[in-house]
Every structure is written in structure tokens, then in C-alpha cells.
Coordinates of C-alpha atoms in Angstrom, one line a residue:
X1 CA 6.3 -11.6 -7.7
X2 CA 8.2 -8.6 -9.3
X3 CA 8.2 -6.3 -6.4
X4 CA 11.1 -8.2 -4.5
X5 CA 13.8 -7.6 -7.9
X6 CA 12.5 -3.6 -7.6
X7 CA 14.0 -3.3 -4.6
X8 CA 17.6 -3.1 -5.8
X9 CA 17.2 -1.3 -8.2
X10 CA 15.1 1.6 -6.7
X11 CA 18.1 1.4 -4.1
X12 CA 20.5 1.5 -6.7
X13 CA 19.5 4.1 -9.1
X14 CA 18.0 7.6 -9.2
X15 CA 14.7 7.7 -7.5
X16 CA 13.9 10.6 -9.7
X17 CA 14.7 9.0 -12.4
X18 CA 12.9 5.9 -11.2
X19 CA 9.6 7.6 -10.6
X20 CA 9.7 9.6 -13.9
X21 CA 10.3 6.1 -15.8
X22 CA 7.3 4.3 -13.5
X23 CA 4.7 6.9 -14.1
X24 CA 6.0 7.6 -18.0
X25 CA 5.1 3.4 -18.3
X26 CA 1.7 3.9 -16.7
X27 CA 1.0 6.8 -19.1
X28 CA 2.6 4.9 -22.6
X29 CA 0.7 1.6 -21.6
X30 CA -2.6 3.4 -21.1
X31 CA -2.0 6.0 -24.3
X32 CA -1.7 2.5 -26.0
X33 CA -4.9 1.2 -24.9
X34 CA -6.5 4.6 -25.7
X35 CA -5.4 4.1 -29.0
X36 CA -7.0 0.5 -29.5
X37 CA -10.2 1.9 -28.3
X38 CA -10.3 4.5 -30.6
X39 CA -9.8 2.1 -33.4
X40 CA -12.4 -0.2 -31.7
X41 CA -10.0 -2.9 -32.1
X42 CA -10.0 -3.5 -28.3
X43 CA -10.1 -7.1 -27.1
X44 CA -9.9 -8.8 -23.5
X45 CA -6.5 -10.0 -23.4
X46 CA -5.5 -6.0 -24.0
X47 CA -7.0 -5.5 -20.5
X48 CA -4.8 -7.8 -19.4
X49 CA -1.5 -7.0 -20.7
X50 CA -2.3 -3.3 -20.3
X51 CA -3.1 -3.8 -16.3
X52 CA 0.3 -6.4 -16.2
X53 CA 2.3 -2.9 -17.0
X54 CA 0.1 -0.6 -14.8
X55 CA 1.1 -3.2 -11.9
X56 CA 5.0 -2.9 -13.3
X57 CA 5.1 0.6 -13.2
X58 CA 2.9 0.6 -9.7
X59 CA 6.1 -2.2 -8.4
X60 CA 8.4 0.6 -8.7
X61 CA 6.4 3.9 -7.9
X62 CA 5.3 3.7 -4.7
X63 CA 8.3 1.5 -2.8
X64 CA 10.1 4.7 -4.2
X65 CA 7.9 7.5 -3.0
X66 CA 8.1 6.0 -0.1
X67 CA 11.6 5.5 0.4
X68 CA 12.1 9.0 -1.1
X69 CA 9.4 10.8 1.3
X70 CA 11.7 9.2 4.4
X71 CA 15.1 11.5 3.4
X72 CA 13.0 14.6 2.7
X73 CA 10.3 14.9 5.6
X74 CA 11.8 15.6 9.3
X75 CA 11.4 12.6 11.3
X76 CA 8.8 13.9 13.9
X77 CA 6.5 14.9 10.5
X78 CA 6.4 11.2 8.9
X79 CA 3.4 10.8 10.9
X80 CA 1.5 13.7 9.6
X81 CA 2.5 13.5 6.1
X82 CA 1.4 9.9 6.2
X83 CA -2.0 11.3 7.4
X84 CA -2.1 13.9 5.2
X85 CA -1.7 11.5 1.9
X86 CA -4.2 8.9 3.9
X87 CA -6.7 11.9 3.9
X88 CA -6.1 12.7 0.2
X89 CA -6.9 8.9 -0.8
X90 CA -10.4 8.8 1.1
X91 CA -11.1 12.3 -0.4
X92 CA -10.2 10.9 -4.3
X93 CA -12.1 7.4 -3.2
X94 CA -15.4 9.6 -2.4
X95 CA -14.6 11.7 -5.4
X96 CA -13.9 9.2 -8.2
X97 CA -16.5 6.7 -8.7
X98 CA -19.4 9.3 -9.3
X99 CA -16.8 11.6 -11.9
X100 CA -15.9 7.9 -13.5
X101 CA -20.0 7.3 -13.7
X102 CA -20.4 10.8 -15.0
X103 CA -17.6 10.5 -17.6
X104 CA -18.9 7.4 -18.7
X105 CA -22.2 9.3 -19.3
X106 CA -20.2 11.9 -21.8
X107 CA -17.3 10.4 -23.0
X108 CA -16.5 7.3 -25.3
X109 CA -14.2 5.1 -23.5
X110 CA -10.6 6.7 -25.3
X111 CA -11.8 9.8 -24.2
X112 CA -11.7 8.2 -20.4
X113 CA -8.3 7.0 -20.8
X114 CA -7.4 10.0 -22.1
X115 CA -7.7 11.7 -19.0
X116 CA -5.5 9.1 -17.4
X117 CA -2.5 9.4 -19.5
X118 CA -2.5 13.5 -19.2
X119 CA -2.7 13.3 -15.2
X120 CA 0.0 11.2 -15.2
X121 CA 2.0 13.4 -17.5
X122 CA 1.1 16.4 -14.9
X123 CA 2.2 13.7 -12.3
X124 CA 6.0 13.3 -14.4
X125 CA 6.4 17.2 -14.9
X126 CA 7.1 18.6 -11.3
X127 CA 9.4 15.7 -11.0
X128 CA 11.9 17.3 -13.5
X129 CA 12.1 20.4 -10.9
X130 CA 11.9 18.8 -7.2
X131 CA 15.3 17.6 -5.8
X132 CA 15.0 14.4 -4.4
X133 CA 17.8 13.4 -2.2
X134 CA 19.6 9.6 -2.6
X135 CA 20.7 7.7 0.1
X136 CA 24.0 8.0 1.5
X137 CA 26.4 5.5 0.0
X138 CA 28.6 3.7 2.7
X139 CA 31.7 3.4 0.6
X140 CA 32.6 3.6 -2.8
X141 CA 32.8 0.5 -4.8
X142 CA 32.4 -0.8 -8.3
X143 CA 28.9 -2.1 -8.3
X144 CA 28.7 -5.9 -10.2
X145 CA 25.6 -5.5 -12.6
X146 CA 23.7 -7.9 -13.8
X147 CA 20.8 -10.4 -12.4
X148 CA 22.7 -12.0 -10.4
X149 CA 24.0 -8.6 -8.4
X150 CA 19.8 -8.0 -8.3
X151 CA 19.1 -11.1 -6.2
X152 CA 21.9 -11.2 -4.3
X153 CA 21.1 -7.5 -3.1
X154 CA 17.1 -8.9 -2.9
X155 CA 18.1 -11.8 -0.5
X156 CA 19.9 -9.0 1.8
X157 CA 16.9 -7.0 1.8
X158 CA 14.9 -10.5 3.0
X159 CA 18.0 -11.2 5.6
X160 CA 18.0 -7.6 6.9
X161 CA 14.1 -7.9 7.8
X162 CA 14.7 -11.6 9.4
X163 CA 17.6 -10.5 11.3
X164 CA 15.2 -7.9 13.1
X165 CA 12.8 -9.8 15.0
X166 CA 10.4 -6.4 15.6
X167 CA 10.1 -5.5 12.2
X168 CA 9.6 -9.1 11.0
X169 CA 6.6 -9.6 12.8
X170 CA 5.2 -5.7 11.9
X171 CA 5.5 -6.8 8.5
X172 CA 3.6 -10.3 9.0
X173 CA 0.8 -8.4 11.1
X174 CA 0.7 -5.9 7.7
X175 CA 0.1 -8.7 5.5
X176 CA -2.4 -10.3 8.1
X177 CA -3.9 -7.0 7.7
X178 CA -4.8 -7.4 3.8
X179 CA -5.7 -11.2 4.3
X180 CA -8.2 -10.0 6.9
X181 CA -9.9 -6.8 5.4
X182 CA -10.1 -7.5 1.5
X183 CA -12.5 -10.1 1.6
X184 CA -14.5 -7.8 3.5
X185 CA -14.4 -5.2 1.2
X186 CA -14.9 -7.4 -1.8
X187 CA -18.3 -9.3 -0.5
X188 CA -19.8 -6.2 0.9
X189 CA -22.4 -5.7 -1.9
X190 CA -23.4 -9.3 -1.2
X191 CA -23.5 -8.6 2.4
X192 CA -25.8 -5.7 1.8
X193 CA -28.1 -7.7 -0.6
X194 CA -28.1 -11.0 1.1
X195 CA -28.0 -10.0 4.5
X196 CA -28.9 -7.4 4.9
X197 CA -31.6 -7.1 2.6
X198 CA -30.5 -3.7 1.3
X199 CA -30.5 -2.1 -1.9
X200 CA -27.4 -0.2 -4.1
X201 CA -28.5 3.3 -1.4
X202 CA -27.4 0.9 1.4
X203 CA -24.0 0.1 -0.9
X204 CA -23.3 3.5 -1.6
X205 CA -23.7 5.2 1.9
X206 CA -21.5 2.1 3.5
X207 CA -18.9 3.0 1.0
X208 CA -19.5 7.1 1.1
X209 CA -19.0 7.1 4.8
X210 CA -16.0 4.7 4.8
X211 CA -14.2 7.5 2.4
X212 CA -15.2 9.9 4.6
X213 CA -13.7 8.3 7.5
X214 CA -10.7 7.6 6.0
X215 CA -10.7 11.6 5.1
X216 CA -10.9 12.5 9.1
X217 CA -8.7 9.9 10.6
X218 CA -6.6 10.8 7.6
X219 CA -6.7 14.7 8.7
X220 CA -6.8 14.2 12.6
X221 CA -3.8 12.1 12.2
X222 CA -2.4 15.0 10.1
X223 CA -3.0 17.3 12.9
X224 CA -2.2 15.3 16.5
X225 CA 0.8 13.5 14.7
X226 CA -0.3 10.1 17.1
X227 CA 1.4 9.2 20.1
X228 CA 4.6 9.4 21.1
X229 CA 5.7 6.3 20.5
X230 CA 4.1 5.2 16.7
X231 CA 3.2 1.7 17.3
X232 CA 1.0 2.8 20.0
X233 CA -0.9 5.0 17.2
X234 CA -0.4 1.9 15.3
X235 CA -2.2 -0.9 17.7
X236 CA -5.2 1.3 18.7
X237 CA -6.0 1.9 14.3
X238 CA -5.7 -2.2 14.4
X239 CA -7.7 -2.9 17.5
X240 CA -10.9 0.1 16.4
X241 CA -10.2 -1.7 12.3
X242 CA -11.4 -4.8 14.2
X243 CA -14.6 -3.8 16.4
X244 CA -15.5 -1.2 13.2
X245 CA -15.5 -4.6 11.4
X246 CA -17.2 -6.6 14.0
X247 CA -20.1 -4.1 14.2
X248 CA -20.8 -4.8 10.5
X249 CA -20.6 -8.5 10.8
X250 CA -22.9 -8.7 13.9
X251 CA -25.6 -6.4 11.8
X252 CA -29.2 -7.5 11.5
X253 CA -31.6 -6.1 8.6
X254 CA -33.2 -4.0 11.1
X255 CA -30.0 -2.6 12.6
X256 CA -28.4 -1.2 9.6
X257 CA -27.1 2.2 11.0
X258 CA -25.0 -0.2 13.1
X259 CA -23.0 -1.3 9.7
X260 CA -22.8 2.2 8.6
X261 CA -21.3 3.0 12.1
X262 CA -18.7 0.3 12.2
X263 CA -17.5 1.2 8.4
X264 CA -17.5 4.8 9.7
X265 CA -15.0 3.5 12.5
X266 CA -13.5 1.3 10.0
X267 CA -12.5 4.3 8.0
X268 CA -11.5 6.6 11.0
X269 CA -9.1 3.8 12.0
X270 CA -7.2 3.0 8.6
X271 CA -5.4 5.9 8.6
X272 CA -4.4 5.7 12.2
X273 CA -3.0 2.4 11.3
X274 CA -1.3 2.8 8.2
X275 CA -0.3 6.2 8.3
X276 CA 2.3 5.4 11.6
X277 CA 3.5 2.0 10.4
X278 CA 4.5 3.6 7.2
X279 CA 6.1 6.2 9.4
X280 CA 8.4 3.6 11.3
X281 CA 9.4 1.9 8.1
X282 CA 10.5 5.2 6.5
X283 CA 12.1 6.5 10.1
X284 CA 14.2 3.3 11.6
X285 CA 14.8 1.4 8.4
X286 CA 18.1 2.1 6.9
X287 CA 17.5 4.2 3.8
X288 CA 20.4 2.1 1.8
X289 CA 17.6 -0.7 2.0
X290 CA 14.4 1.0 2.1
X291 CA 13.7 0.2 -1.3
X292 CA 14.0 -3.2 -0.8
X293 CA 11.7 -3.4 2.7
X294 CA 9.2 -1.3 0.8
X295 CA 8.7 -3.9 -2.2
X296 CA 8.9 -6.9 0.0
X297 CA 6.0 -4.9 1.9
X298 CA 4.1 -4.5 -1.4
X299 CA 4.7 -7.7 -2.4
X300 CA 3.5 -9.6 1.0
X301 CA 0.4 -7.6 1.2
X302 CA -0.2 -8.1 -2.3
X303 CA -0.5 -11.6 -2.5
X304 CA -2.7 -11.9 0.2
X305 CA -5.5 -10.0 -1.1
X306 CA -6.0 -13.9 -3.8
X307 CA -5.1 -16.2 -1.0
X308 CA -7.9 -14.6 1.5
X309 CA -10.2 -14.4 -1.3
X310 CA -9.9 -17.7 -2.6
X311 CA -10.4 -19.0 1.2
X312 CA -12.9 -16.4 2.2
X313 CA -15.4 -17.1 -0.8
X314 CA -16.1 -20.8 0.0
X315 CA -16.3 -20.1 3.8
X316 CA -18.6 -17.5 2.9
X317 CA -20.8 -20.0 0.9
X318 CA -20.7 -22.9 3.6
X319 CA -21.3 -20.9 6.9
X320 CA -22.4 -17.4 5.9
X321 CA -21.0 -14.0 4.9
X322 CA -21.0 -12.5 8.2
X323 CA -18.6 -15.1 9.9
X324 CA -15.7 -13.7 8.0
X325 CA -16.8 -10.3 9.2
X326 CA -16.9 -11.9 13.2
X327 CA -13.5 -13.8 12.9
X328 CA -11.5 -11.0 10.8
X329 CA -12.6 -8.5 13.5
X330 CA -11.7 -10.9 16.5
X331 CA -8.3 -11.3 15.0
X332 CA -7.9 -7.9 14.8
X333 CA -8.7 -6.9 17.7
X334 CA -6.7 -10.0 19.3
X335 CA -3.3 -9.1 17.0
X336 CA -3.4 -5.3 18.1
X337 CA -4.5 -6.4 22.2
X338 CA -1.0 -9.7 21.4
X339 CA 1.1 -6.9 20.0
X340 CA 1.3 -4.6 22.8
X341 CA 2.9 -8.2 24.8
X342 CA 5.8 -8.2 22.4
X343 CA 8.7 -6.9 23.2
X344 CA 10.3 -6.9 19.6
X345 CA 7.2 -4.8 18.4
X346 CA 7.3 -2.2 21.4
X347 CA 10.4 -1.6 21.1
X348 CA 10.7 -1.3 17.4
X349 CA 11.6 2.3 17.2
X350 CA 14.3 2.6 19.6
X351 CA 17.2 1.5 17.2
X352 CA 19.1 -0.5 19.3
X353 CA 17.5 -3.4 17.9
X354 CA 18.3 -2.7 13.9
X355 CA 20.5 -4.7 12.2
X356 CA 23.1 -2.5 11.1
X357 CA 23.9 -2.4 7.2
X358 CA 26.8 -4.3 6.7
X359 CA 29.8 -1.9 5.2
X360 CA 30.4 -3.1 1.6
X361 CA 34.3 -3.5 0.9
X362 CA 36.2 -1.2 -1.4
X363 CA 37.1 -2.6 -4.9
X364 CA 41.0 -3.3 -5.2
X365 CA 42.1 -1.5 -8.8
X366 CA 45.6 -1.9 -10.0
X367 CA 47.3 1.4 -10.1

């Protein structure tokens, strides 16, 4: 719901500045539930409030890496840098959950948090030295402040995407993307148990060679750059996503290697999808309204992680846990085979088809 009002504002001001002030909230928030803990004084609704200003801090952080990483990497490298931080997520999702079990082992639970609050200060400190360019202003005017200048700027950010039919529907198919795979994610372990008729091994290797996959595609991607034309790169992640997926719902006890196959292609694939659509955001959308294309991005594929969830759960229950496997993979697989058809979408990267930023008029001062 906040990501939308983020956007002018990480448009507007410094996005050093911005991601120094993101990641400082993060680390006060959590130094002040480190503190609680020590005391013992910790209660539930802390959680709570604490993970409200983690998602605050997160609403502003990455729209503005993003839009940031646009004006400082080439063009023809967005590709491989999106890779490159895809591979470095599946390496820290392989990494993590054993060090957090370890930790847990040796440390009380301040001493945990701890360790978050200093890596986000080692996060803020390079930020003070790298120059991290702004977007070019199109004229010079005396900016209105204020709320009302906020969602003004917001609803230009939601008629900028509308008026541009090919990013429009890139930006639904991201969304459909989330509403798709999260339930998937989220009722593997019953999958595994249930259906599978597997143990917290069978859990673990699903999940260990998803982070692995993630780690190639991430570093092939890194390396070949994709096709020429990034929504090809794009479609193919989206259409393997899909059979990956469909392998794991069409698994039998007996055939679990075929599960641990399809998340391996499951996690090959993300990168190869995400990586490139980042890239065309950060390449054809204006950088004056990058920030506010980013949050709307965050925000759309945000709130579809409850809504699939809430529907996936009680389909789940009344016709089994591997039909939401079967139909998200179909739909993947059917969206990326639909998507090559659209014009709009194929042609998204040629710039002709932008909507061009309209020229804000010069403020009138009396001399």
C-alpha cells in the first residue's frame, strides 16, 4: 500500500540519501528489537511493529537500487548485472538458513539481531563514498511540496505505465508471476509430507537445489547476457518456470527425483526471467519516473503473494495440493507461449512505443 507514495519521493530526492535513510531505518528498528530481547521484555505485537518498519525501509530501498543501478551500468550490461545479483541471492538463500540454525545454536536471540543491525551498517558505509548519479531534470521549476504534490506525481507514474500498452501488460504478467509461484513455495513442505510421503531430507534437498539453480542461471545469465532482444530471455525463463513447476506437481512418491529435477529447472529459470525484465524496466523506462514504475512493481507483486495464498489454500484442501502445481505451471507455460503473439510486449524495447515524459512548465517569478 505504501510503495505507490515512495515513488515520488525516491524520484524526487537524493537516491543516496534515500538508500542511506532506508537501510539506517532497517538497522534502528531492529537495534530496537535487539534491545527488547536483551531485557526479555519482548512481546508479539513488537514483531509486528518491528517487521511494519523493515517493510517501510524495504518500500524505499530496493525501487531505488533499482532505479539507481539503471544510470550507472551501460545499457548492454543491465542483463548481466541483473544475473549477477540473481546469482548472489540463490548463493545467500543456500547459505543462510543453516548459519541462522547454527546461530541459533550459539547465540541468544539479541546476539542474532545483532548481527543484522551491524551488516546493515557495513551496507550504509560505502554509500557515503560511491557517487550515485540523479536523473536528469527536464526543466527547472519550483517543486509544490506537500501530499498532495506526492499523489499527483503517483497518479503520473500509474498514467505513464497505462499509456504504454507493452509495459502494462509486462507488469500484469509480473504480478501473475507472484500469484502463480508463492503458493507453491509456501505449501511445499506439505507437498513433500502429504504427497509425497517424504521426510524434512526430501524438504531440504528440494530447497538446496532450487538455490543452487537460481546460483547458475543467475551466473550463466551473468556470462551470455540473454538474447538480443530481452523479452525473448524473458519468455523462455517464464515458459521453463512453468514445466520446472509442472514436473513437481505431476510427481508420484516413487518418482521423487522428478520434483527435485523440476525445482532444479525452476531455479535455473528464475533468474533468466527476472534478471532481463528488470533489465528492460531499468533500460526503456524514463529514469525521471523509474522510481515510481519500480514501487508500483513492488507493490503489484506484493499484494499478490495474500490474495494467491488465501485462494490457493482452500483449493488445495478441496481438490489436492498438486493441482495448483498443474494449473500454475500450465499458465505459465501458456502466458510466456501468449506473449510472444503480442505485439505490445515484442516490441517493448524498441522506444517508439514509450510515452514520452511530459515537459513540466517553468515557474513564472516576479522580477
Amino acid at each position: 500500500f505504501l510503495s505507490p507514495l515512495a515513488g515520488p519521493l525516491i524520484d524526487r530526492w537524493n537516491r543516496r540519501l534515500v538508500l542511506i535513510f532506508a537501510d539506517g531505518l532497517i538497522a534502528l528498528f531492529s537495534l530496537g528489537l535487539m534491545v527488547v530481547f536483551l531485557f526479555g521484555r519482548e512481546q508479539i505485537w513488537h514483531i509486528y511493529v518491528i517487521m511494519f518498519f523493515r517493510s517501510l525501509g524495504g518500500a524505499f530501498h530496493w525501487p531505488t537500487m533499482q532505479a539507481s543501478t539503471s544510470l550507472m551500468v551501460p545499457d548492454a550490461q543491465l542483463s548481466r548485472v541483473a544475473g549477477l545479483n540473481q546469482a548472489l541471492h540463490g548463493v545467500m538463500s543456500i547459505i543462510a538458513p543453516p548459519l541462522g540454525a547454527l546461530l541459533l545454536s550459539a547465540l541468544p536471540m539479541y546476539g542474532i539481531i545483532l548481527i543484522d543491525v551491524v551488516t546493515a551498517i557495513i551496507a550504509i558505509i560505502p554509500l557515503f563514498f560511491i557517487a550515485i548519479p540523479q536523473p536528469v531534470k527536464k526543466a527547472v521549476v519550483h517543486q509544490v511540496e506537500g501530499i498532495r504534490a506526492v499523489i499527483k506525481e503517483m497518479v503520473e507514474g500509474f498514467r505513464y505505465v497505462v499509456a504504454w500498452p507493452g509495459m502494462l501488460i509486462i507488469l500484469i504478467i509480473a504480478a501473475l508471476l507472484n500469484f502463480l509461484l508463492n503458493p507453491a513455495f509456501s505449501l511445499m513442505p506439505l507437498l513433500v509430507t502429504k504427497v509425497y510421503n517424504g521426510t524434512a531430507y526430501h524438504l531440504g534437498l528440494l530447497e538446496a537445489v532450487f538455490g543452487i539453480g537460481v546460483v547458475v542461471g543467475g551466473l550463466a545469465l551473468s556470462a551470455w547476457g540473454g538474447f538480443k532482444k530481452r523479452i525473448h530471455t524473458t519468455i523462455m525463463g517464464i515458459v521453463g518456470m512453468g514445466v520446472g513447476v509442472l514436473m513437481i506437481g505431476f510427481t508420484t512418491p516413487d518418482l521423487i527425483w522428478m520434483a527435485v529435477v523440476g525445482m532444479t529447472i525452476v531455479g535455473v529459470m528464475n533468474p533468466l526471467a527476472n534478471g532481463p525484465l528488470m533489465a528492460i524496466l531499468q533500460s526503456t523506462v524514463d529514469p525521471a519516473m523509474q522510481g515510481r514504475v519500480f514501487t508500483l512493481t513492488a507493490s503489484l507483486s506484493s499484494a499478490m503473494s495474500p490474495l494467491s495464498l488465501a485462494i490457493a489454500g482452500p483449493l488445495a484442501d478441496k481438490l489436492g495440493i498438486p493441482i495448483w502445481y498443474i494449473a500454475a505451471g500450465s499458465a505459465c507455460v501458456l502466458m510466456g507461449a501468449c506473449s510472444l503473439l503480442v505485439k505490445p510486449v515484442m516490441h517493448v524495447e524498441d522506444g517508439k512505443t514509450r510515452p514520452e515524459v511530459e515537459t513540466p512548465k517553468l515557474a513564472v517569478t516576479n522580477t
